[in-house]
CSV table of C-alpha atoms and ligand atoms in Angstrom, one decimal:
chain,number,residue,atom,x,y,z
A,1,MET,CA,-3.6,14.0,33.0
A,2,LYS,CA,-0.6,13.8,30.8
A,3,VAL,CA,0.3,10.3,30.3
A,4,VAL,CA,-3.1,8.7,30.9
A,5,ILE,CA,-3.1,6.7,29.0
A,6,LYS,CA,-2.6,5.4,25.5
A,7,LEU,CA,-4.8,2.7,26.9
A,8,LYS,CA,-7.8,5.0,27.0
A,9,MET,CA,-9.4,6.0,30.2
A,10,GLU,CA,-12.7,4.4,29.3
A,11,ILE,CA,-11.1,1.0,29.4
A,12,LEU,CA,-9.6,1.5,32.8
A,13,HIS,CA,-13.0,2.8,34.1
A,14,GLU,CA,-14.8,-0.1,32.6
A,15,VAL,CA,-12.3,-2.7,34.0
A,16,ALA,CA,-12.5,-1.0,37.5
A,17,LYS,CA,-16.3,-1.0,37.3
A,18,LYS,CA,-16.6,-4.6,36.2
A,19,TYR,CA,-14.0,-6.2,38.5
A,20,GLY,CA,-13.6,-3.6,41.3
A,21,THR,CA,-10.3,-2.3,42.8
A,22,PRO,CA,-7.6,-2.7,43.7
A,23,LEU,CA,-6.7,-4.4,40.5
A,24,TYR,CA,-3.6,-5.2,38.5
A,25,PHE,CA,-4.1,-4.4,34.7
A,26,TYR,CA,-1.6,-5.6,32.1
A,27,ASP,CA,-1.2,-4.3,28.6
A,28,LEU,CA,-0.1,-7.3,26.4
A,29,GLN,CA,0.8,-5.0,23.5
A,30,GLU,CA,3.4,-3.3,25.7
A,31,ILE,CA,5.0,-6.6,26.6
A,32,LYS,CA,5.3,-7.4,22.9
A,33,ARG,CA,6.8,-3.9,22.2
A,34,ARG,CA,9.3,-4.4,25.0
A,35,THR,CA,10.3,-7.8,23.6
A,36,ARG,CA,10.8,-6.3,20.2
A,37,LEU,CA,12.9,-3.6,21.7
A,38,LEU,CA,15.2,-6.0,23.4
A,39,LYS,CA,15.5,-8.1,20.3
A,40,GLU,CA,16.5,-5.0,18.3
A,41,THR,CA,19.1,-4.1,20.9
A,42,LEU,CA,20.7,-7.5,20.8
A,43,LYS,CA,20.5,-7.9,17.1
A,44,GLY,CA,23.7,-9.4,15.7
A,45,ILE,CA,24.4,-11.8,18.5
A,46,ASP,CA,23.1,-15.3,19.1
A,47,PHE,CA,20.9,-14.9,22.1
A,48,LYS,CA,17.9,-16.3,24.0
A,49,VAL,CA,15.9,-14.6,26.7
A,50,PHE,CA,14.5,-16.4,29.7
A,51,PHE,CA,11.7,-14.5,31.4
A,52,ALA,CA,12.5,-14.0,35.1
A,53,MET,CA,9.3,-15.4,36.7
A,54,LYS,CA,10.0,-13.7,40.1
A,55,SER,CA,9.0,-10.4,38.5
A,56,ASN,CA,5.5,-11.8,37.6
A,57,ALA,CA,4.5,-15.4,37.7
A,58,ASN,CA,0.9,-15.1,36.5
A,59,LEU,CA,0.1,-18.3,34.7
A,60,HIS,CA,-1.6,-16.5,31.8
A,61,LEU,CA,1.2,-14.0,31.3
A,62,LEU,CA,3.7,-16.9,31.4
A,63,LYS,CA,1.8,-18.6,28.6
A,64,PHE,CA,1.8,-15.4,26.7
A,65,MET,CA,5.6,-15.0,27.2
A,66,ARG,CA,6.1,-18.4,25.7
A,67,THR,CA,4.2,-17.4,22.6
A,68,LEU,CA,6.8,-14.6,22.2
A,69,GLY,CA,9.6,-17.1,22.1
A,70,LEU,CA,10.9,-16.6,25.6
A,71,GLY,CA,12.1,-19.3,28.0
A,72,ALA,CA,11.5,-19.2,31.7
A,73,ASP,CA,13.9,-18.5,34.6
A,74,ALA,CA,12.6,-20.1,37.8
A,75,VAL,CA,13.9,-19.5,41.2
A,76,SER,CA,11.9,-22.0,43.3
A,77,LEU,CA,10.2,-25.3,42.9
A,78,ASN,CA,6.9,-23.6,42.7
A,79,GLU,CA,8.1,-21.2,40.0
A,80,TYR,CA,9.4,-24.2,38.1
A,81,ARG,CA,6.1,-26.1,38.5
A,82,MET,CA,4.2,-23.0,37.3
A,83,ALA,CA,6.4,-22.7,34.3
A,84,ARG,CA,5.7,-26.4,33.4
A,85,PHE,CA,2.0,-25.7,33.9
A,86,ALA,CA,2.2,-22.8,31.5
A,87,GLY,CA,3.6,-25.1,28.9
A,88,PHE,CA,7.4,-24.5,29.1
A,89,LEU,CA,9.3,-27.7,28.5
A,90,PRO,CA,12.1,-28.6,30.9
A,91,ASP,CA,14.7,-27.6,28.3
A,92,GLU,CA,13.1,-24.1,28.1
A,93,ILE,CA,13.6,-23.5,31.8
A,94,ILE,CA,16.7,-22.2,33.7
A,95,VAL,CA,16.8,-22.8,37.4
A,96,ASN,CA,18.3,-20.1,39.6
A,97,GLY,CA,18.5,-19.4,43.3
A,98,ASN,CA,20.7,-19.8,46.4
A,99,GLY,CA,20.4,-22.3,49.1
A,100,LYS,CA,18.7,-25.1,47.1
A,101,SER,CA,17.7,-27.9,49.4
A,102,LEU,CA,18.4,-31.6,48.8
A,103,GLU,CA,14.7,-32.0,48.0
A,104,ASP,CA,14.9,-29.2,45.4
A,105,LEU,CA,18.0,-30.8,43.8
A,106,GLU,CA,16.5,-34.3,43.7
A,107,PHE,CA,13.5,-32.8,42.0
A,108,TYR,CA,15.6,-30.9,39.4
A,109,LEU,CA,17.8,-33.9,38.8
A,110,LYS,CA,14.7,-35.9,37.8
A,111,GLU,CA,13.3,-33.0,35.7
A,112,ARG,CA,16.5,-32.1,33.9
A,113,PRO,CA,15.8,-28.4,33.2
A,114,PHE,CA,17.8,-26.7,30.4
A,115,CYS,CA,20.4,-25.6,33.0
A,116,LEU,CA,20.8,-25.4,36.7
A,117,ASN,CA,22.7,-22.3,37.9
A,118,VAL,CA,24.9,-23.4,40.7
A,119,ASP,CA,25.3,-20.7,43.4
A,120,SER,CA,27.9,-22.2,45.7
A,121,TYR,CA,30.7,-24.7,46.2
A,122,GLU,CA,28.4,-26.4,48.8
A,123,GLU,CA,25.8,-26.9,46.1
A,124,ILE,CA,28.3,-28.8,44.0
A,125,GLU,CA,29.0,-31.0,47.0
A,126,LYS,CA,25.2,-31.7,47.3
A,127,LEU,CA,24.9,-32.5,43.6
A,128,ASN,CA,27.8,-34.8,43.8
A,129,LYS,CA,26.0,-37.0,46.3
A,130,TYR,CA,23.5,-38.0,43.7
A,131,GLY,CA,25.6,-38.9,40.7
A,132,SER,CA,22.8,-38.3,38.2
A,133,LYS,CA,23.6,-36.2,35.2
A,134,MET,CA,23.0,-32.5,35.3
A,135,ARG,CA,23.8,-29.5,33.0
A,136,ILE,CA,25.0,-26.7,35.1
A,137,ALA,CA,26.3,-23.1,34.9
A,138,LEU,CA,28.5,-21.7,37.6
A,139,ARG,CA,27.3,-18.4,39.1
A,140,ILE,CA,30.2,-15.9,39.3
A,141,ASN,CA,30.0,-13.0,41.7
A,142,PRO,CA,32.3,-10.5,40.0
A,143,ASP,CA,32.3,-8.0,42.9
A,144,VAL,CA,31.0,-5.2,40.8
A,145,ASP,CA,28.8,-2.3,42.1
A,146,ALA,CA,25.7,-2.2,40.1
A,147,LYS,CA,24.9,1.3,41.4
A,148,THR,CA,21.3,0.4,42.2
A,149,HIS,CA,19.4,0.2,45.5
A,150,PRO,CA,21.4,-1.9,48.0
A,151,HIS,CA,18.5,-4.4,48.4
A,152,ILE,CA,18.6,-5.3,44.8
A,153,SER,CA,22.4,-5.4,44.2
A,154,THR,CA,23.6,-9.0,43.9
A,155,GLY,CA,27.1,-8.8,42.4
A,156,LEU,CA,29.2,-7.5,45.3
A,157,LYS,CA,31.3,-9.8,47.4
A,158,GLU,CA,29.2,-8.9,50.5
A,159,ASN,CA,26.0,-10.1,48.7
A,160,LYS,CA,24.9,-13.7,49.3
A,161,PHE,CA,24.9,-14.7,45.7
A,162,GLY,CA,27.3,-16.6,43.5
A,163,MET,CA,31.0,-17.5,44.0
A,164,ASP,CA,34.2,-15.6,43.7
A,165,ILE,CA,36.5,-16.3,40.8
A,166,LYS,CA,38.9,-18.4,42.9
A,167,THR,CA,36.1,-20.7,44.1
A,168,VAL,CA,34.8,-21.1,40.5
A,169,SER,CA,38.2,-21.9,39.3
A,170,LYS,CA,38.6,-24.6,42.0
A,171,ILE,CA,35.3,-26.2,40.9
A,172,VAL,CA,36.2,-26.1,37.2
A,173,LYS,CA,39.4,-28.0,38.0
A,174,ASN,CA,37.7,-30.7,40.0
A,175,LEU,CA,34.3,-31.0,38.5
A,176,PRO,CA,32.4,-34.2,39.5
A,177,PRO,CA,31.9,-36.4,36.4
A,178,ASN,CA,28.1,-36.3,36.6
A,179,LEU,CA,28.1,-32.5,36.1
A,180,ASP,CA,28.2,-31.1,32.6
A,181,LEU,CA,29.7,-27.6,32.8
A,182,ALA,CA,27.7,-25.9,30.1
A,183,GLY,CA,28.1,-22.2,31.0
A,184,ILE,CA,28.9,-19.5,33.4
A,185,HIS,CA,26.3,-17.2,34.9
A,186,CYS,CA,26.4,-13.7,36.4
A,187,HIS,CA,23.6,-11.4,37.6
A,188,ILE,CA,24.8,-8.2,39.3
A,189,GLY,CA,21.5,-6.7,40.3
A,190,SER,CA,18.2,-5.2,39.2
A,191,GLN,CA,17.0,-1.8,37.9
A,192,ILE,CA,20.5,-1.0,36.5
A,193,ILE,CA,20.5,2.2,34.5
A,194,ASP,CA,24.2,2.6,33.9
A,195,VAL,CA,25.9,0.3,31.4
A,196,GLU,CA,29.3,0.7,33.1
A,197,PRO,CA,28.7,-2.0,35.8
A,198,PHE,CA,27.8,-4.4,33.0
A,199,VAL,CA,31.0,-3.6,31.1
A,200,GLU,CA,33.0,-4.3,34.3
A,201,ALA,CA,31.2,-7.5,35.1
A,202,PHE,CA,31.3,-9.0,31.5
A,203,ARG,CA,35.0,-8.0,31.1
A,204,SER,CA,35.8,-10.0,34.2
A,205,LEU,CA,33.8,-13.0,32.9
A,206,LYS,CA,35.7,-12.8,29.6
A,207,LYS,CA,39.0,-12.7,31.4
A,208,PHE,CA,38.0,-15.7,33.5
A,209,VAL,CA,36.9,-17.7,30.4
A,210,ASP,CA,40.2,-16.9,28.6
A,211,ASP,CA,42.4,-17.6,31.7
A,212,GLU,CA,40.8,-20.9,32.3
A,213,ASP,CA,40.6,-21.7,28.6
A,214,LEU,CA,37.0,-22.9,29.0
A,215,ASP,CA,35.1,-24.2,26.1
A,216,LEU,CA,31.5,-23.3,27.2
A,217,GLN,CA,28.2,-23.8,25.4
A,218,PHE,CA,26.9,-20.4,26.5
A,219,VAL,CA,27.3,-17.4,28.7
A,220,ASN,CA,24.4,-16.4,30.8
A,221,ILE,CA,24.5,-12.7,31.7
A,222,GLY,CA,21.4,-12.6,34.0
A,223,GLY,CA,19.0,-9.7,33.9
A,224,GLY,CA,18.8,-6.3,35.5
A,225,TRP,CA,17.9,-3.9,32.7
A,226,GLY,CA,16.4,-0.8,34.4
A,227,ILE,CA,13.2,0.9,33.3
A,228,ASP,CA,12.1,4.5,33.1
A,229,TYR,CA,10.0,4.9,36.3
A,230,PHE,CA,10.1,8.8,36.2
A,231,LYS,CA,9.5,9.0,32.4
A,232,ASP,CA,12.4,11.3,32.1
A,233,GLY,CA,14.7,8.9,30.3
A,234,ASP,CA,16.0,7.1,33.4
A,235,GLY,CA,15.7,3.6,31.9
A,236,ILE,CA,18.7,1.8,30.6
A,237,ASP,CA,20.1,3.5,27.5
A,238,LEU,CA,19.6,0.9,24.8
A,239,LYS,CA,21.7,2.7,22.2
A,240,ASN,CA,24.6,2.7,24.6
A,241,TYR,CA,24.0,-0.9,25.5
A,242,LYS,CA,24.0,-1.8,21.8
A,243,ASN,CA,27.2,0.1,21.1
A,244,THR,CA,29.1,-0.8,24.3
A,245,ILE,CA,27.9,-4.1,25.6
A,246,VAL,CA,26.9,-6.0,22.4
A,247,PRO,CA,30.4,-6.0,21.0
A,248,LEU,CA,31.7,-7.2,24.3
A,249,LEU,CA,29.2,-10.0,24.3
A,250,SER,CA,30.1,-11.0,20.7
A,251,SER,CA,33.7,-11.4,21.8
A,252,PHE,CA,32.7,-14.6,23.8
A,253,GLY,CA,31.8,-16.2,20.5
A,254,LYS,CA,29.1,-18.2,22.2
A,255,PRO,CA,25.3,-17.9,22.6
A,256,ILE,CA,24.3,-15.4,25.2
A,257,TYR,CA,21.5,-16.0,27.5
A,258,LEU,CA,19.6,-13.3,29.5
A,259,GLU,CA,17.2,-13.5,32.4
A,260,LEU,CA,15.1,-10.4,32.1
A,261,GLY,CA,12.0,-9.6,34.2
A,262,ARG,CA,11.4,-5.9,34.8
A,263,PHE,CA,12.4,-4.8,31.3
A,264,ILE,CA,9.8,-7.0,29.7
A,265,VAL,CA,6.8,-6.6,32.0
A,266,GLY,CA,7.4,-3.6,34.3
A,267,SER,CA,5.9,-0.9,32.1
A,268,ALA,CA,3.0,-3.1,31.0
A,269,GLY,CA,1.4,-3.1,34.5
A,270,TYR,CA,-1.0,-0.6,36.1
A,271,LEU,CA,-2.5,-0.8,39.6
A,272,LEU,CA,-6.0,0.6,39.6
A,273,THR,CA,-7.3,1.9,42.9
A,274,HIS,CA,-10.2,4.1,44.2
A,275,VAL,CA,-9.9,7.0,46.6
A,276,THR,CA,-11.5,6.2,49.9
A,277,GLU,CA,-10.7,9.5,51.7
A,278,VAL,CA,-9.0,12.8,51.2
A,279,LYS,CA,-7.7,13.8,54.6
A,280,HIS,CA,-6.5,17.3,55.4
A,281,THR,CA,-4.3,17.8,58.5
A,282,SER,CA,-2.7,21.0,59.6
A,283,ASP,CA,0.4,19.8,57.9
A,284,LYS,CA,-0.5,17.9,54.8
A,285,THR,CA,-3.1,16.4,52.5
A,286,PHE,CA,-3.3,12.6,52.5
A,287,ILE,CA,-5.0,10.9,49.7
A,288,VAL,CA,-6.1,7.5,51.0
A,289,VAL,CA,-6.6,4.8,48.4
A,290,ASP,CA,-8.0,1.2,48.6
A,291,THR,CA,-4.7,-0.3,47.7
A,292,SER,CA,-1.6,-0.4,50.0
A,293,MET,CA,1.9,-1.7,50.7
A,294,ALA,CA,0.2,-5.2,50.8
A,295,ASP,CA,-0.5,-5.0,47.1
A,296,LEU,CA,2.6,-3.0,46.1
A,297,ILE,CA,5.5,-3.0,48.5
A,298,ARG,CA,8.1,-1.4,46.3
A,299,PRO,CA,7.7,2.2,47.6
A,300,THR,CA,7.9,1.0,51.2
A,301,LEU,CA,10.7,-1.4,50.7
A,302,TYR,CA,13.0,0.4,48.3
A,303,ASP,CA,11.6,4.0,48.4
A,304,ALA,CA,10.7,3.2,44.9
A,305,TYR,CA,9.0,5.9,42.7
A,306,HIS,CA,5.9,5.0,40.8
A,307,ARG,CA,3.9,7.6,38.9
A,308,ILE,CA,0.4,8.0,40.2
A,309,GLU,CA,-2.5,9.8,38.4
A,310,PHE,CA,-6.0,10.4,39.6
A,311,LEU,CA,-8.5,10.5,36.8
A,312,SER,CA,-10.2,13.7,37.8
A,313,ASN,CA,-10.1,17.1,36.2
A,314,SER,CA,-9.2,19.2,39.2
A,315,ASP,CA,-6.2,21.4,40.1
A,316,GLU,CA,-2.9,19.9,41.1
A,317,ILE,CA,-1.9,19.9,44.8
A,318,MET,CA,1.0,18.4,46.8
A,319,ALA,CA,-0.1,15.3,48.8
A,320,ASP,CA,1.0,12.0,50.2
A,321,VAL,CA,-0.8,9.0,48.6
A,322,VAL,CA,-1.2,6.4,51.3
A,323,GLY,CA,-2.9,3.1,51.8
A,324,ARG,CA,-5.0,1.8,54.7
A,325,VAL,CA,-2.5,-0.6,56.2
A,326,CYS,CA,-1.6,0.3,59.8
A,327,GLU,CA,1.9,1.5,59.3
A,328,SER,CA,3.3,4.9,58.4
A,329,GLY,CA,5.5,3.1,55.9
A,330,ASP,CA,2.4,2.4,53.9
A,331,THR,CA,3.0,5.4,51.7
A,332,LEU,CA,2.8,5.0,48.0
A,333,ALA,CA,4.0,8.5,47.1
A,334,ARG,CA,5.4,11.2,49.3
A,335,GLU,CA,5.0,15.0,48.7
A,336,ARG,CA,3.7,14.3,45.2
A,337,LYS,CA,2.0,16.7,42.8
A,338,VAL,CA,-1.3,15.1,41.8
A,339,ASN,CA,-4.8,16.2,40.7
A,340,LEU,CA,-6.8,16.6,43.9
A,341,PRO,CA,-9.3,13.7,43.7
A,342,GLN,CA,-12.6,13.2,45.3
A,343,VAL,CA,-13.7,10.1,47.2
A,344,GLY,CA,-14.6,7.5,44.6
A,345,ASP,CA,-12.3,8.8,41.9
A,346,LEU,CA,-10.1,6.3,40.1
A,347,GLY,CA,-6.3,6.4,40.6
A,348,VAL,CA,-3.7,4.7,38.3
A,349,ILE,CA,-0.3,3.6,39.6
A,350,HIS,CA,2.2,3.1,36.8
A,351,ASP,CA,4.9,0.6,36.0
A,352,VAL,CA,3.9,-2.1,38.4
A,353,GLY,CA,4.0,-5.1,36.1
A,354,ALA,CA,7.2,-6.3,37.6
A,355,TYR,CA,7.6,-7.1,41.3
A,356,GLY,CA,4.1,-5.8,42.0
A,357,TYR,CA,1.6,-8.6,42.4
A,358,SER,CA,4.5,-11.1,42.8
A,359,MET,CA,5.5,-9.4,46.0
A,360,ALA,CA,2.0,-8.8,47.3
A,361,SER,CA,1.0,-10.1,50.8
A,362,ASN,CA,-1.9,-10.6,53.1
A,363,TYR,CA,-0.6,-8.1,55.7
A,364,ASN,CA,-3.5,-6.8,57.8
A,365,LEU,CA,-5.4,-9.7,56.3
A,366,SER,CA,-5.5,-7.8,53.0
A,367,ILE,CA,-6.8,-9.9,50.2
A,368,ARG,CA,-4.7,-9.9,47.0
A,369,PRO,CA,-6.2,-8.0,44.1
A,370,ALA,CA,-7.6,-9.4,40.8
A,371,GLU,CA,-5.5,-9.3,37.7
A,372,VAL,CA,-6.8,-8.4,34.2
A,373,ALA,CA,-5.0,-8.5,30.8
A,374,TYR,CA,-5.8,-6.4,27.8
A,375,ASP,CA,-4.8,-7.5,24.3
A,376,GLY,CA,-5.6,-4.2,22.5
A,377,ASN,CA,-9.2,-5.3,21.8
A,378,ASP,CA,-10.6,-7.1,24.8
A,379,PHE,CA,-9.8,-7.4,28.5
A,380,PHE,CA,-10.1,-10.6,30.4
A,381,ILE,CA,-9.6,-11.6,34.0
A,382,ILE,CA,-6.4,-13.7,34.5
A,383,ARG,CA,-6.6,-14.1,38.3
A,384,ARG,CA,-9.6,-13.6,40.5
A,385,ARG,CA,-9.5,-11.5,43.6
A,386,GLU,CA,-8.9,-13.4,46.8
A,387,THR,CA,-11.7,-13.5,49.3
A,388,PHE,CA,-12.0,-13.6,53.1
A,389,GLU,CA,-13.0,-17.2,52.7
A,390,ASP,CA,-9.7,-18.0,51.0
A,391,LEU,CA,-7.8,-16.6,54.0
A,392,LEU,CA,-10.0,-18.5,56.4
A,393,ASN,CA,-9.7,-21.8,54.4
A,394,PHE,CA,-5.9,-21.9,54.8
A,395,MET,CA,-6.3,-21.7,58.6
A,396,GLN,CA,-9.2,-24.0,58.9
A,397,GLN,CA,-7.5,-26.6,56.7
A,398,GLY,CA,-4.5,-26.3,59.1
A,399,GLY,CA,-6.7,-28.1,61.6
A,400,GLY,CA,-6.8,-25.2,64.1
A,401,GLU,CA,-10.6,-24.8,64.1
B,501,LLP,N1,18.3,-13.4,37.3
B,501,LLP,C1,18.5,-13.4,38.6
B,501,LLP,C2,19.5,-14.4,39.1
B,501,LLP,C3,17.9,-12.6,39.5
B,501,LLP,O1,18.2,-12.6,40.8
B,501,LLP,C4,17.0,-11.6,39.0
B,501,LLP,C5,16.3,-10.7,39.9
B,501,LLP,C6,16.7,-11.6,37.6
B,501,LLP,C7,17.4,-12.5,36.8
B,501,LLP,C8,15.8,-10.6,37.0
B,501,LLP,O2,16.1,-9.3,37.2
B,501,LLP,P1,15.4,-8.1,36.4
B,501,LLP,O3,15.6,-8.3,34.9
B,501,LLP,O4,13.9,-8.2,36.7
B,501,LLP,O5,16.0,-6.9,37.0
B,501,LLP,N2,12.0,-6.9,44.1
B,501,LLP,C9,13.0,-6.0,43.5
B,501,LLP,C10,13.8,-6.7,42.4
B,501,LLP,C11,14.5,-8.0,42.9
B,501,LLP,C12,15.3,-8.6,41.7
B,501,LLP,C13,15.8,-10.0,42.2
B,501,LLP,N3,16.5,-10.7,41.2
B,501,LLP,C14,12.3,-4.8,43.0
B,501,LLP,O6,11.1,-4.7,43.2
B,501,LLP,O7,12.9,-3.9,42.5
């Protein structure tokens, strides 16, 4: 039980006993530590971080993020509304996303967030219809390979996001008068380990700004900082970032905005689960747990690695850790060395604070887990577990009874 857990096993046992499993558990001290780390890395430049809500949009965590001085990056109307609910003022919120509808744009034009990141030429045409004032940044797709999983790469020309330099240049020259071009934006992908793709992307932004002789209010470089899922140093190398990227960012001579999600909240989250069966076949051992791809889809969707520990003092074996959803893809770990647990033992899945709960579903009519936060002294529930009645209500209220 190597890593388990600075957070003390007793607390995890207590939480699991009090609220049941599966359950998402967040360590607020870790979020603070990560925020400090990122501030240290960016020291020397004028910057602001907007928390990417898509990674985790729990209302209480959002309120906490705000106390740490972060803004919010919202990618849908509902994320925007939740940010407002959490206390973020419109000018603390950046709006992102592709394919914004006319209804979305009308809403944002009334709200006037800090900035709207425009994803396409067509979006400019839609905004032009209204004539109301809006502060915008243009999202540049620099056609850079972020060397991450293809599903979470966003800065290649075959990806659906942003605009090529030519299109952005055309917009800059014919900007509708109601739009205030405040910045440029670029986000090349997520879970990026290597600093090279950032260098390439930011160099091409700099060249664009110089070529066009743009006088911007800021440069928004998106998010994407990778974390250390294997605990063997595979996170983004902050020293290298500081030495290589920070000088490049300084050269813009403008405030730098970031939209980080995973780096801030990823390592603060644990998914607690109980073992429901240990199944031996002629081929393998399957450890079946009471969570699944419905609660944590990353292993299924991206073949993502999450450390898993069973809080038992037995010998290690090789096993697959699987959920109870009726799909073979519902495998949380394949051929993994773990302590052989017994039915009823507690398991801890690590680094699930980002894109864990926020991607959970009701597949197989699974109910979404509860969420609990821990501030170093006390733990408290920040979202109750769904119930069967919740699922039923949606359908009955749809009138189909
Ligand atoms: N800004 C934009 C425009 C984004 O699209 C994203 C993430 C972020 C910021 C935040 O990126 P981060 O700092 O968290 O890497 N579900 C996937 C990740 C999808 C990321 C989508 N965009 C996963 O579980 O790995």
